[in-house]
Coordinates of C-alpha atoms in Angstrom, one line a residue:
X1 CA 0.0 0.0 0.0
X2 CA 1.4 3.7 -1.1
X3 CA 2.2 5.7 1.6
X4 CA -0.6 9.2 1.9
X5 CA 1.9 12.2 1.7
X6 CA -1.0 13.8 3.6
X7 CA -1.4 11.6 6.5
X8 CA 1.8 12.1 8.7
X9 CA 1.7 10.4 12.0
X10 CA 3.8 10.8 14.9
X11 CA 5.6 8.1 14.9
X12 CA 6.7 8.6 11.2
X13 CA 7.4 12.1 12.2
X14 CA 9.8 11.1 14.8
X15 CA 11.6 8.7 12.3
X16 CA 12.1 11.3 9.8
X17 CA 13.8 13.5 12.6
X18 CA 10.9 16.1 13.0
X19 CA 10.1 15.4 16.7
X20 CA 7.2 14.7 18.9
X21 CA 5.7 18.2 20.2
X22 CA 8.4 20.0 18.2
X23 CA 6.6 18.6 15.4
X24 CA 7.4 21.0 12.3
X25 CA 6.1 20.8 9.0
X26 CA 9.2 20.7 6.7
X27 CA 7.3 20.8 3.7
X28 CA 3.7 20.0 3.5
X29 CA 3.1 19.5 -0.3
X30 CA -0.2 20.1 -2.1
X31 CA -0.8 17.3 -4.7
X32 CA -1.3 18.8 -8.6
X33 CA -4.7 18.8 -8.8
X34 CA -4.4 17.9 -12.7
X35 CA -1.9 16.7 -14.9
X36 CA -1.9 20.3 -16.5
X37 CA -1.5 21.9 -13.5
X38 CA 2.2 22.1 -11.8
X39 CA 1.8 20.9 -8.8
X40 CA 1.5 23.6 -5.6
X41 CA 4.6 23.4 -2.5
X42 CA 3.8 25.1 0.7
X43 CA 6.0 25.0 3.5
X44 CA 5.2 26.1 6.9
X45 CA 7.6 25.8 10.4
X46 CA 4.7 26.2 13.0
X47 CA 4.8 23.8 15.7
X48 CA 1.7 21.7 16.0
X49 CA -0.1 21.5 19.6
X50 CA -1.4 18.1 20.1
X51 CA -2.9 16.1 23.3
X52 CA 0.4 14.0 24.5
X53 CA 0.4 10.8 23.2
X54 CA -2.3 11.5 20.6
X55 CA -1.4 10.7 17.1
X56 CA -1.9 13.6 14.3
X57 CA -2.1 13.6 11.1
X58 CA -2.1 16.4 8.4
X59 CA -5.0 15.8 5.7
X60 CA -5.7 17.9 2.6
X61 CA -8.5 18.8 0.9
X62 CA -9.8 20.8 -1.9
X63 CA -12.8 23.1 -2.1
X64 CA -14.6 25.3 -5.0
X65 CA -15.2 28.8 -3.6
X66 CA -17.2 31.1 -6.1
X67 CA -20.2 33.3 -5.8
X68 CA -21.9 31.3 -8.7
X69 CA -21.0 27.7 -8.0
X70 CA -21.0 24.8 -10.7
X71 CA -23.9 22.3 -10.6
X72 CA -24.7 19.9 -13.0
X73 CA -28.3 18.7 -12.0
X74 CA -29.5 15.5 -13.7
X75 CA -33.1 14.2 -12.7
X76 CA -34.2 10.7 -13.4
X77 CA -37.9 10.6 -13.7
X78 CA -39.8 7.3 -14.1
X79 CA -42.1 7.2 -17.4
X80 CA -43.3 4.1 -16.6
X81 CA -47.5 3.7 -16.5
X82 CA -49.2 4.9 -14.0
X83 CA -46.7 7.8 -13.4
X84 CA -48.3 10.3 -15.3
X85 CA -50.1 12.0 -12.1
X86 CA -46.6 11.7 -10.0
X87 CA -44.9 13.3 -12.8
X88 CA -47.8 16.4 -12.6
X89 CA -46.9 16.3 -8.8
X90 CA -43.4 16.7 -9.3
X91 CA -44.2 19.5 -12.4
X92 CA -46.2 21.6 -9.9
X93 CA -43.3 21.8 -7.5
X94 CA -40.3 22.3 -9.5
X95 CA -40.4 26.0 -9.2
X96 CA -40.2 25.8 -5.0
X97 CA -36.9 23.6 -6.1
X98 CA -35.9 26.2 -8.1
X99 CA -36.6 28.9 -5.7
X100 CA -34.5 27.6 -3.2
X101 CA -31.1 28.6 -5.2
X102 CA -32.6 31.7 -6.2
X103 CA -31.6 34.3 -2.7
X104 CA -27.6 35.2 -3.3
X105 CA -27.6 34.3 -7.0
X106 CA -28.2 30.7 -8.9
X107 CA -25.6 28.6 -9.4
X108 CA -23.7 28.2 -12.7
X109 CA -26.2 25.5 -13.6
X110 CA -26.4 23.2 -16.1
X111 CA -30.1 21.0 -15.6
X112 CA -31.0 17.7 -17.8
X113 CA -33.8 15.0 -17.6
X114 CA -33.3 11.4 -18.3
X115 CA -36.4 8.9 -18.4
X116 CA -36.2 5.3 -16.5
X117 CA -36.2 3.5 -19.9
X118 CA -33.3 1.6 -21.2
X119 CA -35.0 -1.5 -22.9
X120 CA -34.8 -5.0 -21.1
X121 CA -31.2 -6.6 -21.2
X122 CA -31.0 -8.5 -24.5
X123 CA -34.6 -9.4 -24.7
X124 CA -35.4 -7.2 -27.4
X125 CA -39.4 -8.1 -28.0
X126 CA -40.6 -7.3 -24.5
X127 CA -43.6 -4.9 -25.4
X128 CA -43.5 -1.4 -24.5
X129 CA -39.2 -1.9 -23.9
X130 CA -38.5 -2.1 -27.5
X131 CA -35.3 -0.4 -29.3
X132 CA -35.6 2.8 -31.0
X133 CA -39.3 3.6 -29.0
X134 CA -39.4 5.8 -25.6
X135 CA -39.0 2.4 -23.8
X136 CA -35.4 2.6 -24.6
X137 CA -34.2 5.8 -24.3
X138 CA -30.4 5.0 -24.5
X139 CA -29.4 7.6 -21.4
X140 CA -29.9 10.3 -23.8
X141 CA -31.5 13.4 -22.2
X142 CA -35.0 14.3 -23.1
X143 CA -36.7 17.2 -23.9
X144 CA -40.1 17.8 -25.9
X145 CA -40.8 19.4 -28.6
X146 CA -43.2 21.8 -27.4
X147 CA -40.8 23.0 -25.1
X148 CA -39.9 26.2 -27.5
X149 CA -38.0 27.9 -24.5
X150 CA -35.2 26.0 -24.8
X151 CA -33.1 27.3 -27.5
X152 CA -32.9 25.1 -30.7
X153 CA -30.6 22.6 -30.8
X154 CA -30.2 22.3 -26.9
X155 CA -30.7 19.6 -24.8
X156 CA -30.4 20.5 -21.6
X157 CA -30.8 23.6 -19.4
X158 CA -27.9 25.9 -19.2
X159 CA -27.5 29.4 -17.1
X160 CA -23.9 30.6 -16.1
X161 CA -22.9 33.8 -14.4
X162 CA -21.8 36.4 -17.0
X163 CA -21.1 39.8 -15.2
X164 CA -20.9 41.2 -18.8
X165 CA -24.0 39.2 -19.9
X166 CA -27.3 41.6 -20.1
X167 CA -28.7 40.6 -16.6
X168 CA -25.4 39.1 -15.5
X169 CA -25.9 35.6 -16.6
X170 CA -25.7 33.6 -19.9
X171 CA -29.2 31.8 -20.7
X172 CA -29.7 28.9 -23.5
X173 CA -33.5 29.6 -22.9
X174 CA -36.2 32.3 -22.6
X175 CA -38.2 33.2 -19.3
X176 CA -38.1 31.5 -16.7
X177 CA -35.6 28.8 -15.8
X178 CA -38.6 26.9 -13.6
X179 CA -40.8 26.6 -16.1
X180 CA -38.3 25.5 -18.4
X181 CA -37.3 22.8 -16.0
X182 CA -40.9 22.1 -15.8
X183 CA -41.5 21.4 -19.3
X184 CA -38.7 19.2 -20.2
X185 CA -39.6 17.1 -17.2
X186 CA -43.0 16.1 -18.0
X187 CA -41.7 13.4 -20.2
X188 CA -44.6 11.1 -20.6
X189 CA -46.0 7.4 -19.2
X190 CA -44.9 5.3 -22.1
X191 CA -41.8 4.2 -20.9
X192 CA -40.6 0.2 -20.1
X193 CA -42.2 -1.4 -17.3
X194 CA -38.7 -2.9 -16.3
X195 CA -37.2 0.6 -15.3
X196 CA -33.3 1.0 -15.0
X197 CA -32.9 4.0 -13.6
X198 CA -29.0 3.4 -12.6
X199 CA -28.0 2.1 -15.5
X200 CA -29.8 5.0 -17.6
X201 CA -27.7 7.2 -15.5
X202 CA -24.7 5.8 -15.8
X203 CA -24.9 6.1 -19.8
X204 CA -26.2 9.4 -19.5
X205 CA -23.4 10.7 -18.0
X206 CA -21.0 8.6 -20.1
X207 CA -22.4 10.4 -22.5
X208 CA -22.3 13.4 -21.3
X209 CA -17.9 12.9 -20.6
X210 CA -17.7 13.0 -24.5
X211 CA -18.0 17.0 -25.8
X212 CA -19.1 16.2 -29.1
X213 CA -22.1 13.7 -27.8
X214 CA -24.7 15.1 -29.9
X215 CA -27.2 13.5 -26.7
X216 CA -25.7 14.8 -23.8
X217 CA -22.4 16.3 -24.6
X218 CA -21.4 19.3 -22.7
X219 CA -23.4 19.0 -19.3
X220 CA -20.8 17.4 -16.9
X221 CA -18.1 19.6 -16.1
X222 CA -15.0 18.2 -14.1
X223 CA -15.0 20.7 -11.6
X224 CA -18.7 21.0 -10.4
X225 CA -21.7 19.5 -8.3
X226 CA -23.3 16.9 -9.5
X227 CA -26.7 16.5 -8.1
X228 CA -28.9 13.4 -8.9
X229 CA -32.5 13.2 -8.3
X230 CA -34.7 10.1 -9.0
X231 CA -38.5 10.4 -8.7
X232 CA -39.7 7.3 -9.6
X233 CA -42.0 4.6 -7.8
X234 CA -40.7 0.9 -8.5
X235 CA -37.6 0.2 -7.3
X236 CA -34.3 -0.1 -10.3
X237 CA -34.6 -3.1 -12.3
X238 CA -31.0 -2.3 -14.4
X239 CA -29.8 -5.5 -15.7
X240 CA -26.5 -6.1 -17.8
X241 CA -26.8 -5.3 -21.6
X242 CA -26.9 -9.0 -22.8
X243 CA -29.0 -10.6 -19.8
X244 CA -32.3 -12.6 -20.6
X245 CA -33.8 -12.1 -17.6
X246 CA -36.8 -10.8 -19.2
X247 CA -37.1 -13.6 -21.7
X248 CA -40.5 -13.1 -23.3
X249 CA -41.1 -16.2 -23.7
X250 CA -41.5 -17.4 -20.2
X251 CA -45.3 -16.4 -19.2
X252 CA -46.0 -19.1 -16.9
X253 CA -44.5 -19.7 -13.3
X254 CA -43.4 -23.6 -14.4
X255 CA -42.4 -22.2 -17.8
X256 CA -38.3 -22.4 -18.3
X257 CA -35.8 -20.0 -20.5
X258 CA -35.3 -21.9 -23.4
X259 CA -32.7 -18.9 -24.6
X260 CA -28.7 -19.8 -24.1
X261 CA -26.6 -18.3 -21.4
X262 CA -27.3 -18.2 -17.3
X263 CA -31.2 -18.4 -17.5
X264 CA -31.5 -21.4 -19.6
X265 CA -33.6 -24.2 -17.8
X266 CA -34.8 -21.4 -15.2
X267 CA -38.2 -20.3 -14.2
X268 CA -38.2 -17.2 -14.4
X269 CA -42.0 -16.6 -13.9
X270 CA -44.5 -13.8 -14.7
X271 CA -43.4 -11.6 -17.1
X272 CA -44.0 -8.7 -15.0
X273 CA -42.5 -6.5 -12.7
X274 CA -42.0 -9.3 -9.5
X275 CA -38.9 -10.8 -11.6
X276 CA -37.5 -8.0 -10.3
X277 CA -37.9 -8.4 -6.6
X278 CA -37.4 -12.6 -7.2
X279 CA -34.1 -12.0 -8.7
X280 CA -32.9 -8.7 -7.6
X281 CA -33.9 -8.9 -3.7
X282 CA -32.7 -10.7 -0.9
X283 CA -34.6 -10.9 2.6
X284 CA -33.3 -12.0 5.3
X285 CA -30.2 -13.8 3.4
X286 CA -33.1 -15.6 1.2
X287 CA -35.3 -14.9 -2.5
X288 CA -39.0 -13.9 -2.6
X289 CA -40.7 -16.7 -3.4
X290 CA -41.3 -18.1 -6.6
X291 CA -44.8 -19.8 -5.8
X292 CA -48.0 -17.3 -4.8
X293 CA -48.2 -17.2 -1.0
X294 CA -51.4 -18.7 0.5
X295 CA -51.5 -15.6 2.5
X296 CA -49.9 -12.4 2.5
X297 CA -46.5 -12.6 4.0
X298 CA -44.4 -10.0 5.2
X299 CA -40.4 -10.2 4.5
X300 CA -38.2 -8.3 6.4
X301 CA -34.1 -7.1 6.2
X302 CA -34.6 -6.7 2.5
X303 CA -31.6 -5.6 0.7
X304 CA -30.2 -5.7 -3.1
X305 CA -29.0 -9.4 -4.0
X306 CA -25.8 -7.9 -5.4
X307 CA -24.8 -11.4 -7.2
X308 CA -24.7 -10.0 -11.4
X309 CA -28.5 -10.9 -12.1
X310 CA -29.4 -6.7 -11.8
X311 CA -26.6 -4.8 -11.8
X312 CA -24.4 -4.2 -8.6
X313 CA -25.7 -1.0 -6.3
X314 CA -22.4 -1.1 -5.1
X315 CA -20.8 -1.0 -9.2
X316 CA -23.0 2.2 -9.9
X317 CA -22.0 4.1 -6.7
X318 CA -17.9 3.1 -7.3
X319 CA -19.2 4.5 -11.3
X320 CA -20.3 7.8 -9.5
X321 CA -17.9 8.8 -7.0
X322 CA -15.1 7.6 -9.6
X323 CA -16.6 10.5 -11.7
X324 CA -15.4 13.1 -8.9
X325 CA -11.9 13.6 -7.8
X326 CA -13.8 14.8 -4.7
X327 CA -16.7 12.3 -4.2
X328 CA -18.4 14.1 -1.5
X329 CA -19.3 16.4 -5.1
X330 CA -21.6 13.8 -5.9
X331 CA -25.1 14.6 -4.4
X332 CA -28.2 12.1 -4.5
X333 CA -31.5 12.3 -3.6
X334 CA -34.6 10.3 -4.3
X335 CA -38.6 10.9 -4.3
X336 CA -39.6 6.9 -3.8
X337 CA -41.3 4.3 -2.7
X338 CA -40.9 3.3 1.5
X339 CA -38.5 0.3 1.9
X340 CA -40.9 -1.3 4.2
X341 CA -43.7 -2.9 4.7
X342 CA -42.4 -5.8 2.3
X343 CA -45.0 -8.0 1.6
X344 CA -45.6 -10.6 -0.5
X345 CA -49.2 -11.0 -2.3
X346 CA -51.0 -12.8 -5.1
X347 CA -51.9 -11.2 -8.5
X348 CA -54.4 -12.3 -11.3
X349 CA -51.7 -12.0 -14.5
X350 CA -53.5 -12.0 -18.1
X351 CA -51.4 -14.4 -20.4
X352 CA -49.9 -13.6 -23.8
X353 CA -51.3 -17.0 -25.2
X354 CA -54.7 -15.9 -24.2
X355 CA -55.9 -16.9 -19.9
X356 CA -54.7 -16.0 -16.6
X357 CA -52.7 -17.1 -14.0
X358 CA -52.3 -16.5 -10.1
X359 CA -48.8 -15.5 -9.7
X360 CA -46.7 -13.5 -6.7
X361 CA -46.6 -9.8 -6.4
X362 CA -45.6 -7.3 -4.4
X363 CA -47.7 -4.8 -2.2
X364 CA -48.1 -1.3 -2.7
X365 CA -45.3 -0.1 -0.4
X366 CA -47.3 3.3 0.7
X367 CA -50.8 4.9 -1.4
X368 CA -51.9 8.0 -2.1
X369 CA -56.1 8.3 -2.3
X370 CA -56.4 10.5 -5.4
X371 CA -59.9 12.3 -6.8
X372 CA -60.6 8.9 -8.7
X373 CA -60.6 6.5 -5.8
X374 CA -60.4 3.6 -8.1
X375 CA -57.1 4.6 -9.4
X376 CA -54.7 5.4 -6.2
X377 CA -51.3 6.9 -6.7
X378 CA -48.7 4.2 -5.0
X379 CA -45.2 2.8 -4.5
X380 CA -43.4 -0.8 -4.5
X381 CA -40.3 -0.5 -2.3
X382 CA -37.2 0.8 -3.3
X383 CA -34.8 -1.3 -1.7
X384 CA -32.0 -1.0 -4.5
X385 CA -32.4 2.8 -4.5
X386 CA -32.1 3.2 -1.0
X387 CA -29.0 1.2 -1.1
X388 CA -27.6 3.5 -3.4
X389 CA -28.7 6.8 -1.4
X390 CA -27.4 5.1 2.0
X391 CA -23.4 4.9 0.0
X392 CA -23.3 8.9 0.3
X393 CA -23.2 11.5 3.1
X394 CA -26.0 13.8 3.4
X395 CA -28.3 11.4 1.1
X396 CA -32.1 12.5 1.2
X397 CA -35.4 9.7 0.4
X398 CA -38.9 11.2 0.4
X399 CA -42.3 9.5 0.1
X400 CA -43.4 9.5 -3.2
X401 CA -47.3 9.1 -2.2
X402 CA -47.0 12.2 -0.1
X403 CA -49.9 14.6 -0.9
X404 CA -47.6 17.1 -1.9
X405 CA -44.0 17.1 -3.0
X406 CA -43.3 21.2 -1.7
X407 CA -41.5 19.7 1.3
X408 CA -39.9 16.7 -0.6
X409 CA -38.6 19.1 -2.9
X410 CA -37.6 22.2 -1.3
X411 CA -35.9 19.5 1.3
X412 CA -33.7 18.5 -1.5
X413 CA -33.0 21.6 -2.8
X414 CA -32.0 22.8 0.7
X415 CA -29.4 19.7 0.7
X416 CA -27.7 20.5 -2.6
X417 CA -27.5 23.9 -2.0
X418 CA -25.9 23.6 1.8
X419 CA -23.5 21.6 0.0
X420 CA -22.6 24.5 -2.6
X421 CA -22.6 26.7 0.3
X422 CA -20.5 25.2 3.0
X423 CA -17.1 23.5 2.8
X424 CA -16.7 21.1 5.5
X425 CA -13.2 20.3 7.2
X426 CA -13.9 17.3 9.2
X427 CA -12.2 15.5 12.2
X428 CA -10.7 17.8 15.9
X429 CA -8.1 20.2 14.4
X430 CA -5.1 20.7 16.2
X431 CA -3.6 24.3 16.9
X432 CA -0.6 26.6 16.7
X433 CA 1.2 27.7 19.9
X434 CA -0.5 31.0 19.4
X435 CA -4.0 29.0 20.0
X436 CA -5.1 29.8 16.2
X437 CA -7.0 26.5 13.8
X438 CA -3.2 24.7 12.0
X439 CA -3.9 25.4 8.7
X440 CA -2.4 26.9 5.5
X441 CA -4.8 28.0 2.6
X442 CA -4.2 29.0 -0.9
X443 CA -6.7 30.2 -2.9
X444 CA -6.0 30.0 -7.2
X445 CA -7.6 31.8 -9.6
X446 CA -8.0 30.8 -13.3
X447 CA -7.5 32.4 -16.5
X448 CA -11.1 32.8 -18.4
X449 CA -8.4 32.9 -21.7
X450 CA -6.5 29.6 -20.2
X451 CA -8.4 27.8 -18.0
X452 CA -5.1 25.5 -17.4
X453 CA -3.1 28.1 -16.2
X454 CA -4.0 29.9 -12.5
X455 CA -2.4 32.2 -10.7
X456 CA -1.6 31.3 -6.5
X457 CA -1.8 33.2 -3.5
X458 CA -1.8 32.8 -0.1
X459 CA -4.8 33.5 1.7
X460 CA -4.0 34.6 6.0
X461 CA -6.6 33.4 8.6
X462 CA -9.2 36.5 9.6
X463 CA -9.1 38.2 12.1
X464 CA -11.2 37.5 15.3
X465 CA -15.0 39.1 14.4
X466 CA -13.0 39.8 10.7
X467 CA -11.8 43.1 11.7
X468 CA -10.7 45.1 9.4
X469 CA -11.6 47.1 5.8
X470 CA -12.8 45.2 2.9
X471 CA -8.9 46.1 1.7
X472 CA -7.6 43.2 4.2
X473 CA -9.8 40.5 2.7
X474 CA -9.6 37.8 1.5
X475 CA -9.2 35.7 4.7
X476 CA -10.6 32.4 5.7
X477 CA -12.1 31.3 8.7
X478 CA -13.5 28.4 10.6
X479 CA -17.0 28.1 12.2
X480 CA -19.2 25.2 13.6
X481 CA -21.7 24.2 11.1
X482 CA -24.7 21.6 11.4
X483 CA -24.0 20.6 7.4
X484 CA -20.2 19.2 8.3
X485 CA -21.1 16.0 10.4
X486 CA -19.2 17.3 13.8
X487 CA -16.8 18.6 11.7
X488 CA -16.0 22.9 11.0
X489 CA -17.1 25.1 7.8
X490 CA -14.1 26.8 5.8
X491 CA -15.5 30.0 4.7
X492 CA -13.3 32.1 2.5
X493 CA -14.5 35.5 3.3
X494 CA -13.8 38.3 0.4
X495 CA -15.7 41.4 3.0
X496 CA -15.9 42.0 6.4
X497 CA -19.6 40.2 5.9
X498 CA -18.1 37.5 4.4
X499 CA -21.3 37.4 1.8
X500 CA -21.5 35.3 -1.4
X501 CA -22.3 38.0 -3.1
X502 CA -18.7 39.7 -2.7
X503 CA -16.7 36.4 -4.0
X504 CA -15.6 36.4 -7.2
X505 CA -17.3 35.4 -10.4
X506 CA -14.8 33.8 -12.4
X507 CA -13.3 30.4 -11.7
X508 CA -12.0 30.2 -8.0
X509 CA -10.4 27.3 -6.0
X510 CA -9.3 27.6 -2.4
X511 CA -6.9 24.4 -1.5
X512 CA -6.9 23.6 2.8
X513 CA -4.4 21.7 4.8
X514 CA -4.7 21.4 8.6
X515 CA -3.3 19.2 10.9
X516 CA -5.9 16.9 12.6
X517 CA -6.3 14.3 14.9
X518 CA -7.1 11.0 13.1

């Protein structure tokens, strides 16, 4: 294992002759950030006050400070049937989502809309999944024709800070960016029943690497957010390009795949949505069962099966936080069905070859009574996508048969945005002799002309209550913050208010080393 130039212990201290409570730092070195970048050297002789004893460690860490922050905001919406009054649910409250990032200036934002349709593995007849249709979407963003606010040829939502732009900010839209946002999100009920909302994702963001993508290219930026929201209510059903899993030709519970590969010889049962929880689900270490219950039956300790038949949760979170060089930049969030109750029914399923046959099904994880009390909004639970959720800090799941999504969504918003907002330094940071937080910060600035070349400066800690003119600033401080999990906020302060509106416009990073205990 590679030693951490970062993380310096005592003990190794002492070996390379820089001493216990004499501790100095020789030379703490800030790692090149990119291969175009030379990397940064900051040296520093301050002794480091520590309990004794204790081990220390110095850590580093790198944080975006700007006015208008990046954020590249992708939501996966489910178009599967029976979401057409969730989606008008969501529609009605994308504006309070918007509104929360509207006080102190909108982010440098970039905003797409993917579907939950990627087909069904290799089974290309499955009805209403079919290639080339809006059940297989191919992670390409989506946007409807009659939304004539987005500028022609666009594809997703962009509006950057401009300080020369008429009204300060560069727009690839007219009016209002909510009900922009609201118009390329209504995307429709005709999507596959077998929705793959991770694996939908993780093309559309492939995608959306490559700069001449004609889909998707230009939306993720290296250096910004990314925020994803699902809003869906069946749990992911992603399954590997070439699985069979959804063989049409198995109807019947006894029936077996007669197609080559891993499900040949298997029953695979109902061609409906409870493969999904059969082969995708483990509860309490074992399947759903294949056979309709007698009686209801409640499972419990339900998690994703994780063995190759659906894709890994734990492959598309390693996919996401790889896309970061800073994974706690990756936000997620999900409007969803409740985990639990988990319980195992019967269903009447109509058969292609003409009949019926009682097979298992799922329950209705949470309802929502709607005007038509024959047709009930609900939810199956989303066991996979609160897998996913629970693999990042600061992860937020809502209710999707709550009466109203305002809190669900301005709840999100308020997450993503405390994120933009505060920089976190985490873990008990040690102290100078002179009593003052052990850390260095440099703050670079990047050419608009050459975004690979930046120029460096040191930035000296503020003074107590920031004393001082406007003319001493920029400083940075630390303070307490509820966002940071125990930890302390960085704030780089650029007036004695230290407000986001006075930070700068154009492309600012501020790099932080302190000493910590481990």
């Amino acid at each position: 294992m590679s030693r951490d130039p970062f993380n310096v212990s005592q003990a190794d201290s002492r070996r390379r002759g820089l001493g216990g409570r004499g501790l100095r730092w020789r030379c703490l070195r800030w790692a090149a950030l990119a291969a175009i970048v030379p990397a940064l050297w900051a040296c520093s002789a301050r002794k480091l006050v520590a309990p004794v004893g204790g081990p220390s460690q110095v850590i580093k860490k790198r944080f975006v400070q700007s006015v208008n922050r990046d954020l590249d905001l992708l939501f996966v919406v489910d178009d599967s049937k029976s979401m057409l009054p969730l989606q008008a649910k969501m529609a009605a409250r994308l504006p309070d989502f918007m509104n929360v990032f509207k006080p102190g200036g909108l982010p440098n934002l970039h905003v797409a809309v993917i579907s939950s349709s990627l087909g069904a593995g290799a089974a290309g007849d499955v009805p209403g999944c079919r290639p080339n249709t809006v059940g297989n979407t191919n992670g390409a963003f989506q946007h409807r024709g009659a939304c004539t606010m987005l500028h022609a040829g666009q594809t997703f939502i962009s509006s950057v800070a401009d300080p020369e732009a008429p009204g300060g900010r560069v727009n690839n839209f007219e009016g209002d960016i909510a009900d922009v946002f609201t118009c390329i999100a209504s995307i429709g009920d005709e999507g596959c029943g077998f929705e793959h909302q991770f694996d939908n994702t993780r093309l559309a963001l492939e995608k959306a690497k490559t700069p001449g993508d004609p889909d998707n290219g230009g939306f993720l930026r290296p250096e910004a957010y990314l925020a994803i929201v699902m809003v869906t209510n069946e749990d992911d059903c992603s399954v590997p390009v070439d699985s069979m899993l959804f063989d049409p030709g198995v109807q019947r519970l006894a029936d077996v795949s007669a197609q080559p590969g891993r499900f040949q010889g298997v029953a695979l049962g109902g061609l409906q949505s409870y493969r999904c929880n059969e082969f995708g689900h483990l509860c309490g270490g074992m399947k759903p069962p294949h056979n309709p219950p007698t009686t209801n039956t409640t499972l419990s300790n339900c998690v994703s099966a994780e063995d190759g038949v659906l894709t890994k949760v734990s492959d598309f979170v390693s996919f996401l936080k790889g896309l970061k060089e800073v994974p706690s930049q990756v936000l997620v969030a999900a409007i969803a069905g409740p985990v639990a109750p988990y319980i195992v029914g019967t269903t009447s399923t109509a058969l292609v070859s003409g009949g019926g046959e009682t097979q298992p099904a799922v329950m209705h994880s949470c309802t929502q009574a709607t005007a038509d009390p024959n047709v009930p909004e609900y939810a199956d639970p989303g066991i996979r996508i609160k897998q996913w959720l629970d693999a990042f800090p600061n992860s937020v799941m809502d209710s999707i048969c709550a009466n109203d999504f305002a809190p669900a969504m301005t709840n999100i918003a308020n997450v993503i945005r405390n994120a933009l907002d505060v920089q976190c330094v985490e873990g008990t940071i040690l102290t100078t002799d002179a009593g003052a937080p052990d850390c260095d910060v440099t703050q670079r600035t990047f050419s608009t002309a050459n975004p690979a070349v930046a120029s460096e400066t040191f930035v000296p800690s503020c003074a107590p209550g920031r004393a001082g003119t406007d003319a001493t600033h920029p400083c940075w401080e630390l303070q307490p913050s509820a966002a940071c999990l125990g930890g302390q906020a960085l704030q780089v302060c650029y007036d004695v208010g230290c407000t986001i509106q006075a930070k700068p416009t154009s492309r600012t990073d501020a790099l932080v080393a302190c000493a910590v205990m481990p």
